[in-house]
CSV table of C-alpha atoms in Angstrom, one decimal:
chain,number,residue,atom,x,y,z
S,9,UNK,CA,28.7,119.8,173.1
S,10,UNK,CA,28.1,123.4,172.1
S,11,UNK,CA,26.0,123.8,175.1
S,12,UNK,CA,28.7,122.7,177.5
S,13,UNK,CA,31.0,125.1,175.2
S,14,UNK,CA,28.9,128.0,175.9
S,15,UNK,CA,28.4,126.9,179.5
S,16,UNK,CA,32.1,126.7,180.1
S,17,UNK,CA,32.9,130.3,178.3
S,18,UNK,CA,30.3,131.9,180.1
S,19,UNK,CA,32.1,131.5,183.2
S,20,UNK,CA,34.6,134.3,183.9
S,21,UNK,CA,36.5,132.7,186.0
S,22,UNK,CA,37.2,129.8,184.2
S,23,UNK,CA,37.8,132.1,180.6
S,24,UNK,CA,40.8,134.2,182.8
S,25,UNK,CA,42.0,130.9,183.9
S,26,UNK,CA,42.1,129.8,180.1
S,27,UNK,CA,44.2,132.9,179.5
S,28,UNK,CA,46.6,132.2,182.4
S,29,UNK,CA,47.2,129.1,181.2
S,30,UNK,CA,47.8,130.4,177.0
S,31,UNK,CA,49.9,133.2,178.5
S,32,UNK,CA,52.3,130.8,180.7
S,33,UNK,CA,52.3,128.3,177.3
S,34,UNK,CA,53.7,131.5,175.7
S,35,UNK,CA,56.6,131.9,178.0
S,36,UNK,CA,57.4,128.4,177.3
S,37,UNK,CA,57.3,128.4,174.0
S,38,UNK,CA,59.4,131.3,173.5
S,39,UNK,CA,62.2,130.0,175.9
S,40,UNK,CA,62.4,126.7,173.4
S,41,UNK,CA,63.9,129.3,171.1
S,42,UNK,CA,66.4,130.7,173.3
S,43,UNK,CA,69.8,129.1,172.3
S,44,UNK,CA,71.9,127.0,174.8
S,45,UNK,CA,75.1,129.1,175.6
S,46,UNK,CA,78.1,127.8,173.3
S,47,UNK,CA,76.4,125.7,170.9
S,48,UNK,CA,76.0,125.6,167.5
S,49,UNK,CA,72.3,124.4,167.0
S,50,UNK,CA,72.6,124.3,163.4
S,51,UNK,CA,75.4,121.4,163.3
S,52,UNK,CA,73.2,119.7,165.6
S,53,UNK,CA,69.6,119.4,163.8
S,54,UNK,CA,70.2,116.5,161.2
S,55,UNK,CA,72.3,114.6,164.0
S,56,UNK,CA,69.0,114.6,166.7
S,57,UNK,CA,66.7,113.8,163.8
S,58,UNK,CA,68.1,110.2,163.3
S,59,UNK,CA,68.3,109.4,167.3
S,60,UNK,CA,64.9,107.8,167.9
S,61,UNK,CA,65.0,108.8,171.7
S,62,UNK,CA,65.8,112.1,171.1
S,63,UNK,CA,63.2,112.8,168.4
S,64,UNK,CA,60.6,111.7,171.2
S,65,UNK,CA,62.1,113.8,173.8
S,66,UNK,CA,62.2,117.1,171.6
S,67,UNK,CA,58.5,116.3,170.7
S,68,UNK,CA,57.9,116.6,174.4
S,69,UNK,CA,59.9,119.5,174.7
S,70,UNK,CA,58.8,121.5,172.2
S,71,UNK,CA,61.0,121.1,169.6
S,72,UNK,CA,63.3,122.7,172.5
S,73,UNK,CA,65.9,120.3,171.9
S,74,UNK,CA,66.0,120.5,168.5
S,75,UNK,CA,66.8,124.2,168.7
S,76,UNK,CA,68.9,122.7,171.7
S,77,UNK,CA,67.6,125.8,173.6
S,78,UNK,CA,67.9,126.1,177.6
S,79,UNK,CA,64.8,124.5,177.7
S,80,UNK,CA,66.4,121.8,175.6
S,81,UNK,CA,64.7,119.0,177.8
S,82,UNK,CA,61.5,120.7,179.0
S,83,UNK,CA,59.2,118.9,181.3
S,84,UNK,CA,60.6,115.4,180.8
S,85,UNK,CA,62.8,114.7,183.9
S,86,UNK,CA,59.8,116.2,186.1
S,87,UNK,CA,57.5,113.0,184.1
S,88,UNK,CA,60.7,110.5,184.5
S,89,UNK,CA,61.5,111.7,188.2
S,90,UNK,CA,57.9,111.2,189.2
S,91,UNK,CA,57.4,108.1,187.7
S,92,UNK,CA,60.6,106.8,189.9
S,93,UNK,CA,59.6,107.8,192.9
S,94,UNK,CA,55.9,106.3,192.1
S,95,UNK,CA,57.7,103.0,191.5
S,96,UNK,CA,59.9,103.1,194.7
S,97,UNK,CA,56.7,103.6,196.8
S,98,UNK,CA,56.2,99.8,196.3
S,99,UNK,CA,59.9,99.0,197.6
S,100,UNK,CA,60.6,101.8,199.8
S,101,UNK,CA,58.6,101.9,202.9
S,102,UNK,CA,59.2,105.5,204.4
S,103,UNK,CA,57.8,106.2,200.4
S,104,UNK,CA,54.9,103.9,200.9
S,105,UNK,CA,54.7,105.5,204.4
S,106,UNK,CA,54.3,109.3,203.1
S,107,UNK,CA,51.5,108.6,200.1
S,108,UNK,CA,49.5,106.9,202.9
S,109,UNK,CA,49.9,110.6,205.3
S,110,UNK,CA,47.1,112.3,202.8
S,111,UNK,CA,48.1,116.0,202.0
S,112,UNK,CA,51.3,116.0,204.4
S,113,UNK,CA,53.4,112.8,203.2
S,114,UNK,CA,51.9,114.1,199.2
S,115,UNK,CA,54.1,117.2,200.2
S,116,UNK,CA,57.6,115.2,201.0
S,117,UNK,CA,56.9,113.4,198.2
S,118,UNK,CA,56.4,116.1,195.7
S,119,UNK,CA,59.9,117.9,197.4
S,120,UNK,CA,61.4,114.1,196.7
S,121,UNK,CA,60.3,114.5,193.2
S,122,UNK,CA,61.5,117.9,192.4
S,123,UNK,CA,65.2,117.0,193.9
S,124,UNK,CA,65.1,114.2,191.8
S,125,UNK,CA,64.0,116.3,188.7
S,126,UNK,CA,67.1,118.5,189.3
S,127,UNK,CA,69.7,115.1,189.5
S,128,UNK,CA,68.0,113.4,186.5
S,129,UNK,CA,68.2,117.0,184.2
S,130,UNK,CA,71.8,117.1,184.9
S,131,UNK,CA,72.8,113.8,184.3
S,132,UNK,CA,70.4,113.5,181.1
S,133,UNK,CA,72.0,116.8,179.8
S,134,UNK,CA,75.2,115.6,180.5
S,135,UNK,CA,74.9,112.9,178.9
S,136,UNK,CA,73.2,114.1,175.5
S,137,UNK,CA,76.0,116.8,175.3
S,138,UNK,CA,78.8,114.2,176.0
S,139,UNK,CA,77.0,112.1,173.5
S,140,UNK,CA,76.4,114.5,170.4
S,141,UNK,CA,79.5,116.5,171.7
S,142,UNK,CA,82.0,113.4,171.0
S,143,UNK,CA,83.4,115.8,168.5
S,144,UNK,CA,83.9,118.8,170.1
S,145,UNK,CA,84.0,120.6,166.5
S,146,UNK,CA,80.2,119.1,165.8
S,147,UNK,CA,79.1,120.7,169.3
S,148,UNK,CA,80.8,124.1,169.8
S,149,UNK,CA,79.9,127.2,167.9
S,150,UNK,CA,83.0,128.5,165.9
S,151,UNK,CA,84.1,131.2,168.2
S,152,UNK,CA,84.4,128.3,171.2
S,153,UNK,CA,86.7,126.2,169.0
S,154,UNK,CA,90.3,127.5,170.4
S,155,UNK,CA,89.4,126.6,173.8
S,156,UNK,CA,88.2,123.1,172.6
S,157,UNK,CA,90.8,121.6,174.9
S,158,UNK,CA,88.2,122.5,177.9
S,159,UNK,CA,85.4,121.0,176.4
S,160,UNK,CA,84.5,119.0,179.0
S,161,UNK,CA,84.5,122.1,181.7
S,162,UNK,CA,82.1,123.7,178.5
S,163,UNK,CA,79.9,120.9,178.5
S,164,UNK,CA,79.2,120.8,181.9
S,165,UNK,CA,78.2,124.5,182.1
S,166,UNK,CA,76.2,123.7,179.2
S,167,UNK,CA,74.3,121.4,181.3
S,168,UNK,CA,74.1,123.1,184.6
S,169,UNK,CA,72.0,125.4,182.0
S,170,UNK,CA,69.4,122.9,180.5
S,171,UNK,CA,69.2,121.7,184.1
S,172,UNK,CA,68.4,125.5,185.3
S,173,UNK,CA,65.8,125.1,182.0
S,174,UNK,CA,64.4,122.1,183.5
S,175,UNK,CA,63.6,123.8,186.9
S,176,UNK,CA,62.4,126.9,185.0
S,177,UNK,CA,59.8,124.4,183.4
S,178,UNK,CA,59.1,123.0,186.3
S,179,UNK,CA,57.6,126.0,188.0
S,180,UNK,CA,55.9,127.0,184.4
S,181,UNK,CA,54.2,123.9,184.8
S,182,UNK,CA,52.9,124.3,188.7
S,183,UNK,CA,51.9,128.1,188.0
S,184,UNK,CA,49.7,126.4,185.6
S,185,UNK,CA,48.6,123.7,187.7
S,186,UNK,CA,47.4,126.4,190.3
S,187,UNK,CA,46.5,129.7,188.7
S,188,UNK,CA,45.5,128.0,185.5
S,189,UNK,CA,43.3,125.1,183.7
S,190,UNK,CA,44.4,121.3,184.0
S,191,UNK,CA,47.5,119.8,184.5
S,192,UNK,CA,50.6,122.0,184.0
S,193,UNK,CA,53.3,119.3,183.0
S,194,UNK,CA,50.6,117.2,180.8
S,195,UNK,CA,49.8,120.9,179.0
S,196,UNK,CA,53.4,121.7,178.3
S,197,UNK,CA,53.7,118.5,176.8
S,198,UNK,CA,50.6,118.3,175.1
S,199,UNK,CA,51.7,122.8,173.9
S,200,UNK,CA,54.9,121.7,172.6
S,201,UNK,CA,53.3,118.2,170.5
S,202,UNK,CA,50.6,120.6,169.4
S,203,UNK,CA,53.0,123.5,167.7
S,204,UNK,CA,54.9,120.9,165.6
S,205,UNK,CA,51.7,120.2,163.8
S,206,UNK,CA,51.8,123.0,161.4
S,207,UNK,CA,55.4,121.9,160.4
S,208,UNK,CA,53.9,118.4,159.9
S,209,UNK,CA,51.9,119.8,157.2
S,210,UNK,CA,54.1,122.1,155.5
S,211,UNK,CA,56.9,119.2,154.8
S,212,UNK,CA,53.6,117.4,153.4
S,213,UNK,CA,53.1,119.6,151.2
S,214,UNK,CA,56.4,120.3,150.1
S,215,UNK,CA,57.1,116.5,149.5
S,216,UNK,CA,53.7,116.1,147.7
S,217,UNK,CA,52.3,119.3,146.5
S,218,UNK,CA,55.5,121.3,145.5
S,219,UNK,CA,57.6,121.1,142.5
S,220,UNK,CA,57.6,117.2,142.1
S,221,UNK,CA,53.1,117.6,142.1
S,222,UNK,CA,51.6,114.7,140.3
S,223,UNK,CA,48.3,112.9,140.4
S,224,UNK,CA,50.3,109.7,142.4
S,225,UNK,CA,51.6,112.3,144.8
S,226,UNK,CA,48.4,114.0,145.3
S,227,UNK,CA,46.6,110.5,146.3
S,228,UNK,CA,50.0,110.1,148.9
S,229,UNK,CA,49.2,113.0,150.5
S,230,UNK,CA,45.2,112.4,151.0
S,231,UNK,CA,45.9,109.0,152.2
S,232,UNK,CA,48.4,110.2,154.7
S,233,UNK,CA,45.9,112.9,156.0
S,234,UNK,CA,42.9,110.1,155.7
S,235,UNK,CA,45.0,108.2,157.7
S,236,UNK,CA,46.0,110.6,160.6
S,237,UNK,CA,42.1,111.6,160.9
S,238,UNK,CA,41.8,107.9,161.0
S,239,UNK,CA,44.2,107.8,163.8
S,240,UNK,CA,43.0,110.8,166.3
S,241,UNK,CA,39.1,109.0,166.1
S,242,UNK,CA,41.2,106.0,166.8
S,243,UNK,CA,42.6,106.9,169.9
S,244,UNK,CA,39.9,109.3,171.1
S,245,UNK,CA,37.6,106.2,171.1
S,246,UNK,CA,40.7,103.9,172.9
S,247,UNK,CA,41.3,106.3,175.1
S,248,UNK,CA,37.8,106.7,176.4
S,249,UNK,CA,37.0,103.0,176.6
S,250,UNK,CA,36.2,101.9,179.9
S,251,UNK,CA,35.1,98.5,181.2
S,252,UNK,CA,32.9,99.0,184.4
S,253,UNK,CA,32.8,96.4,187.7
S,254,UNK,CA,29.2,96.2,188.9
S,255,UNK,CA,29.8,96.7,192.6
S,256,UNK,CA,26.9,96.1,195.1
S,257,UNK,CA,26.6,97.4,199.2
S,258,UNK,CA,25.2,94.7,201.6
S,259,UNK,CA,23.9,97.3,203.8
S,260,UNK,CA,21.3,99.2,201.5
S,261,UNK,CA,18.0,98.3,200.8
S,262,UNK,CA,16.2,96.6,198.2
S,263,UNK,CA,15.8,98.9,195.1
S,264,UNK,CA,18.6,101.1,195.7
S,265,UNK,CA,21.4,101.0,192.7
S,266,UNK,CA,24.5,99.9,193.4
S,267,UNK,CA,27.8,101.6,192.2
S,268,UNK,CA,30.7,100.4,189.2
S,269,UNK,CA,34.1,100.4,189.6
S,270,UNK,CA,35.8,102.4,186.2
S,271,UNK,CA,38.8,100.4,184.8
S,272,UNK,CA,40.5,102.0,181.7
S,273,UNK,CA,41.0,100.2,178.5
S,274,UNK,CA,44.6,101.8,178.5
S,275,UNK,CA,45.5,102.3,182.5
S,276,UNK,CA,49.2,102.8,182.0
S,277,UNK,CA,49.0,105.6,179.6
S,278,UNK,CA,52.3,106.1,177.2
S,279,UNK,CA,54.3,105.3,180.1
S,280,UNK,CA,55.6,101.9,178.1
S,281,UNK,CA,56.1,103.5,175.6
S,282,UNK,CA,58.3,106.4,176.9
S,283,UNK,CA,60.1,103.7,178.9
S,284,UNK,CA,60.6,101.3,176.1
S,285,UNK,CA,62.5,103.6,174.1
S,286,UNK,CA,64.0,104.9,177.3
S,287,UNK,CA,66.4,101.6,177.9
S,288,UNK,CA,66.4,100.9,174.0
S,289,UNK,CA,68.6,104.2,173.7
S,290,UNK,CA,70.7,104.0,176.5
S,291,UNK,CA,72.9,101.2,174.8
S,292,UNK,CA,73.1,103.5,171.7
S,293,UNK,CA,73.9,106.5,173.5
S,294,UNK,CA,76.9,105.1,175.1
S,295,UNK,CA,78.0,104.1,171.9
S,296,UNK,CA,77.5,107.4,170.5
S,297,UNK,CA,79.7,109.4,173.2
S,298,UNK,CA,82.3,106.5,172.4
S,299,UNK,CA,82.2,107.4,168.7
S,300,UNK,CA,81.3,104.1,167.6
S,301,UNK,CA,79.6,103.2,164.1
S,302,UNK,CA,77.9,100.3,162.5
S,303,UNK,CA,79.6,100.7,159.7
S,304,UNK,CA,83.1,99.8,160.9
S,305,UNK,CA,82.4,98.4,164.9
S,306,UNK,CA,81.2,95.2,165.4
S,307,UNK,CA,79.9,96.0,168.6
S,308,UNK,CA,78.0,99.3,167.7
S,309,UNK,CA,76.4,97.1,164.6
S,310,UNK,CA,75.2,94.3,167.4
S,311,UNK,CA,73.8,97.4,169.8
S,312,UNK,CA,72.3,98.5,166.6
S,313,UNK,CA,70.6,95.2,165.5
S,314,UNK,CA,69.5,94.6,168.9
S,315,UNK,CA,68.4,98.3,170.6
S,316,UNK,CA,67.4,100.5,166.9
S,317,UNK,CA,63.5,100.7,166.3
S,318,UNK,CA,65.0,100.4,162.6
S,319,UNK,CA,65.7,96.7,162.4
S,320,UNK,CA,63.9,93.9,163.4
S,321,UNK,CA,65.4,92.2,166.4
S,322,UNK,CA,65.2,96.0,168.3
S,323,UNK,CA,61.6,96.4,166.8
S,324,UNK,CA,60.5,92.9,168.4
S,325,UNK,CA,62.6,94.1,171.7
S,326,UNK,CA,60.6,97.4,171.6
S,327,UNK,CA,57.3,95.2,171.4
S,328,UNK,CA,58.5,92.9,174.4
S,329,UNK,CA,59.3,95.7,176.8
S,330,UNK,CA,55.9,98.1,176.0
S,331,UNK,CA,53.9,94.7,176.9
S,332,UNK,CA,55.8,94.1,179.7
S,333,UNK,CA,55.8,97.7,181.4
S,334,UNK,CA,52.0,97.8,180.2
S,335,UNK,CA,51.5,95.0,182.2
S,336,UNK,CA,53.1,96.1,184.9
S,337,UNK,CA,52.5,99.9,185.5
S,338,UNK,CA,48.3,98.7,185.2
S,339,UNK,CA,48.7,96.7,188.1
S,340,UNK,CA,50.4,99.0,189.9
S,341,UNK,CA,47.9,101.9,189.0
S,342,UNK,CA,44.9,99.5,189.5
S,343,UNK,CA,45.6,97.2,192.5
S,344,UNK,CA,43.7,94.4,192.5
S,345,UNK,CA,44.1,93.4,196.3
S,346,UNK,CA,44.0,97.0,197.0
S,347,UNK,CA,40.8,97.0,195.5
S,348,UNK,CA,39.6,94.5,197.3
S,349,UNK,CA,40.2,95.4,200.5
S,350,UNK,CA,38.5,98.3,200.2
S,351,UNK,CA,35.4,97.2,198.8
S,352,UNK,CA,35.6,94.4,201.6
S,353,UNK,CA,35.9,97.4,204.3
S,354,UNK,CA,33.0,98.9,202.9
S,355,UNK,CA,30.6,96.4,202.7
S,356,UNK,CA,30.8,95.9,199.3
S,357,UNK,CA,31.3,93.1,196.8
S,358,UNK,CA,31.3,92.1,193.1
S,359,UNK,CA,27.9,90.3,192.4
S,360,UNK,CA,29.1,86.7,191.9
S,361,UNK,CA,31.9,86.6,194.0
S,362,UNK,CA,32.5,86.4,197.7
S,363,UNK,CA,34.2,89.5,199.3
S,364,UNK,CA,38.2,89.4,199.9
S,365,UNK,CA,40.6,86.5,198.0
S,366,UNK,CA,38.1,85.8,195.3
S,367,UNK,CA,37.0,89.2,194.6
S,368,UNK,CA,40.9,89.9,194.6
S,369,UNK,CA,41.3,87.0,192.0
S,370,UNK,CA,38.4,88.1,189.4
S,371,UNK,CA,39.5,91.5,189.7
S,372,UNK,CA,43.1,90.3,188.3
S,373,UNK,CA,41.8,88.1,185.8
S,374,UNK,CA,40.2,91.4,184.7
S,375,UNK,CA,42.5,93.7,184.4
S,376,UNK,CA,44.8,91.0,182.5
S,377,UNK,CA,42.3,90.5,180.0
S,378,UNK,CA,41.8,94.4,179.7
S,379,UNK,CA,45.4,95.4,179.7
S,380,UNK,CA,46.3,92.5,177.2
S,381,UNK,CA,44.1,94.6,174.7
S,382,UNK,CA,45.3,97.6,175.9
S,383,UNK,CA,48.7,96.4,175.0
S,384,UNK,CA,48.0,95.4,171.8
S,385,UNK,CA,46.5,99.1,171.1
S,386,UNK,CA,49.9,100.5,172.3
S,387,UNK,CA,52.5,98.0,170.1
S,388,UNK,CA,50.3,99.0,167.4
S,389,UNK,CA,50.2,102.9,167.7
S,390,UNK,CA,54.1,102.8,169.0
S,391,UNK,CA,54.9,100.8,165.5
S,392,UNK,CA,52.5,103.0,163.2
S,393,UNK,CA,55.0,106.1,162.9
S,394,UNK,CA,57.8,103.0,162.0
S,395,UNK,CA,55.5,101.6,159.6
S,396,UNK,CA,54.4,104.8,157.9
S,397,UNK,CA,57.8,106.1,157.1
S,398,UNK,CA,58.8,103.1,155.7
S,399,UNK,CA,55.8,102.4,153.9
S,400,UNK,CA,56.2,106.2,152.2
S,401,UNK,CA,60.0,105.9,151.9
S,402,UNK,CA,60.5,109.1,154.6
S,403,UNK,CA,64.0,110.5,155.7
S,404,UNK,CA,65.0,110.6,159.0
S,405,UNK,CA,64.2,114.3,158.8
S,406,UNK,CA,60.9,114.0,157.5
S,407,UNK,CA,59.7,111.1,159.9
S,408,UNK,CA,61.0,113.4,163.0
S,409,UNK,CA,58.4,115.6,161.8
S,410,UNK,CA,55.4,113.7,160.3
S,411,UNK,CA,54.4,111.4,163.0
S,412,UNK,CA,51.2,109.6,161.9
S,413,UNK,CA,50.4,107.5,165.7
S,414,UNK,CA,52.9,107.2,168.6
S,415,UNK,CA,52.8,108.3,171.9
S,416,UNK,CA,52.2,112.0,170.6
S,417,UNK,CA,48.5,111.2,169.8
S,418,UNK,CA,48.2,109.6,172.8
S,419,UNK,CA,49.3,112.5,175.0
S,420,UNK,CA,47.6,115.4,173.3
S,421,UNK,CA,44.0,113.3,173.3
S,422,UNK,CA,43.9,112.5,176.9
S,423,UNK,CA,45.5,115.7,178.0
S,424,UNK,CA,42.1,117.6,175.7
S,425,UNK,CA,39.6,114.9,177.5
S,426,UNK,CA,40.6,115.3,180.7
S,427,UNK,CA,41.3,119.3,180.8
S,428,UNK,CA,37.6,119.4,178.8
S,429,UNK,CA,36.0,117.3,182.0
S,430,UNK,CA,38.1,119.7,184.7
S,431,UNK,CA,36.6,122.8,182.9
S,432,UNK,CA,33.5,121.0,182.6
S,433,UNK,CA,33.1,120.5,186.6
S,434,UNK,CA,34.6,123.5,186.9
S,435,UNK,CA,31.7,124.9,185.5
S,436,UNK,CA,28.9,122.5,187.1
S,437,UNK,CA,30.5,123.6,190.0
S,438,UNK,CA,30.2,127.1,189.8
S,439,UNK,CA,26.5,127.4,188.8
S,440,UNK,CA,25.6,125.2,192.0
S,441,UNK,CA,27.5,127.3,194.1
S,442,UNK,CA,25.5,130.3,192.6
S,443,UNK,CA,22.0,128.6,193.0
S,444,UNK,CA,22.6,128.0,196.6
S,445,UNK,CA,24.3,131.4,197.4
């Protein structure tokens, strides 16, 4: 490993790219401070800190939205937009039509994607501001509040600048894709995840190690931290578990090795998980902007038995959907008749099974079997953060902040294996271009 380190650092022009790419993070970082015109972001803290969807989405920002800054939603409509558009490639055939072009039909897709990202910004904006914003007086900074009879002209500026943040983003995230190391929208995700750590620790150790210290509240705080160690080896070795297809060619010779075909433990990535609590908060968002609560609607406490991560029937419905959209985007990422074709067009086939419909069918059995643990993996980090704060009697304050599992750990692990492996072939790369230069 410190070989590989040295290799990598060696390389000049990998090390400038590694400064691009901290430089651009910078700029990002510093534009999640920057205030959204109008609003008053201190009102608006405590309120975003006991919305479960929201809590994710200013992890992935940043902690943008909860300083609702203009880059209040960060890279997250890009993520949604091209997830859509990935889906309607199965049910859209001029979609289907374009990712089968090669560099050409990747382009009309990505300018697809980005118009997308602009629509879906606005309306998510729009409808976070509406939301939070039922009460003008909770929104609007003090010097806004005679002109409250406008609000909803306000509001709409407000989000036609988070959308403008959005695009900003956007481009952050391609500069880095192109000038700098790994994957631009992964990095900003994986930055903004990253710098909430240190305020992580600090509300640790205020809750444990500050006035109230004891010798009960000192074992707390080293089971929590031997617990989130626990959790990072966890999903480092999930994460990089990979069950391997023997595949064999008809047409080489005897003695020559055959080739495997790499299936992931974990194919679909956090994608349930961001879409489970996706359609879980819609229902509770539209109760929001229609200033409805438990405590005196009988239909706002039925949305919230049924669609909070806080009560049982919305934590089974949470566990139903992240199964089902596992199952779901890992067969669309690993298509088993797809699969199949091409190993039957190559003259190749799984040992033990004849080319075509029965390599198809093994192949599904498969990946079932695979993604039903790799499902199980997901419920169980999704429900860890729920099960920790309860467990340790949290706030909603403190559990936006100390997040022992969830999608979080997921994202910053994969994005630091797979940008390792890039600078890694970078590297490999480089010196074999020198050798035979």
């Amino acid at each position: 490993m410190l070989n590989k380190a040295k290799q990598i650092l060696s390389n000049r022009e990998i090390v400038l790219k590694i400064l691009v790419t901290f430089a651009l993070l910078l700029v990002f970082k510093v534009g999640t401070f920057i205030p959204t015109p109008l609003i008053d972001t201190a009102q608006l803290k405590h309120t975003i800190a006991n919305i479960d969807f929201l809590t994710v989405l200013n992890a992935f920002s940043g902690g943008g939205l909860a300083n609702f800054s203009i880059l209040a939603l960060g890279i997250s409509p890009y993520i949604t937009s091209s997830i859509v558009i990935q889906m309607l490639q199965m049910v859209i055939p001029k979609f289907r039509e374009w990712g089968e072009q090669g560099e050409v039909g990747k382009q009309k897709l990505n300018r697809v994607t980005r118009y997308t990202t602009v629509f879906i910004a606005f309306v998510q904006a729009l409808l976070i501001i509406f939301s939070l914003g039922a009460d003008p007086t909770n929104i609007l900074t003090n010097k806004m509040l005679p002109y409250v009879n406008i609000h909803p002209l306000l509001y709409i500026y407000m989000a036609i600048v988070i959308t403008a943040g959005s695009a900003f983003t956007m481009w952050l995230a391609d500069l880095i894709t192109r000038h700098g190391i790994g994957n631009g929208s992964s990095l900003i995700i994986s930055a903004g995840i990253i710098s909430s750590i240190p305020t992580m620790f600090s509300t640790l150790i205020g809750k444990y190690l500050g006035a109230n210290t004891s010798g009960l509240n000192v074992f707390f705080f080293i089971l929590i931290i031997v617990l989130y160690v626990a959790m990072i080896i966890g999903v480092v070795y999930f994460e990089g578990a990979v069950r391997k297809v023997p595949v064999q060619y008809a047409n080489r010779q005897a003695g020559q090795q055959g080739s495997d075909i790499p299936i992931k433990l974990n194919s679909a990535s956090v994608i349930p998980v961001i879409f489970a609590s996706t359609i879980l908060s819609i229902p509770l968002t539209v109760i929001g902007a229609m200033q409805l609560v438990p405590e005196t609607s009988q239909v706002a406490y039925w949305f919230n038995q049924f669609f909070s991560t806080h009560e049982p029937i919305g934590i089974a419905l949470y566990v139903l959907f992240i199964i089902f959209f596992s199952f779901f985007y890992s067969f669309m990422q690993v298509d088993p008749e797809k699969i199949a074709d091409n190993l039957d067009k190559q003259g190749a086939y799984i040992p033990g099974y004849r080319p075509g419909e029965e390599t198809k069918k093994q192949l599904s059995k498969m990946l079932f079997r695979i993604t039903l643990i790799g499902s199980t993996y997901l419920v169980f980090l999704a429900l860890v953060p729920i099960i920790v704060s309860t467990a340790f009697g949290f706030t909603a304050s403190e559990s936006a902040v100390i997040t022992i599992g969830g999608t979080s750990l997921i994202i910053v692990v994969g994005v630091a294996i797979e940008t390792f492996r890039q600078m890694e072939t970078s590297a490999e790369t480089r010196d074999y271009k020198g050798f035979l230069d």
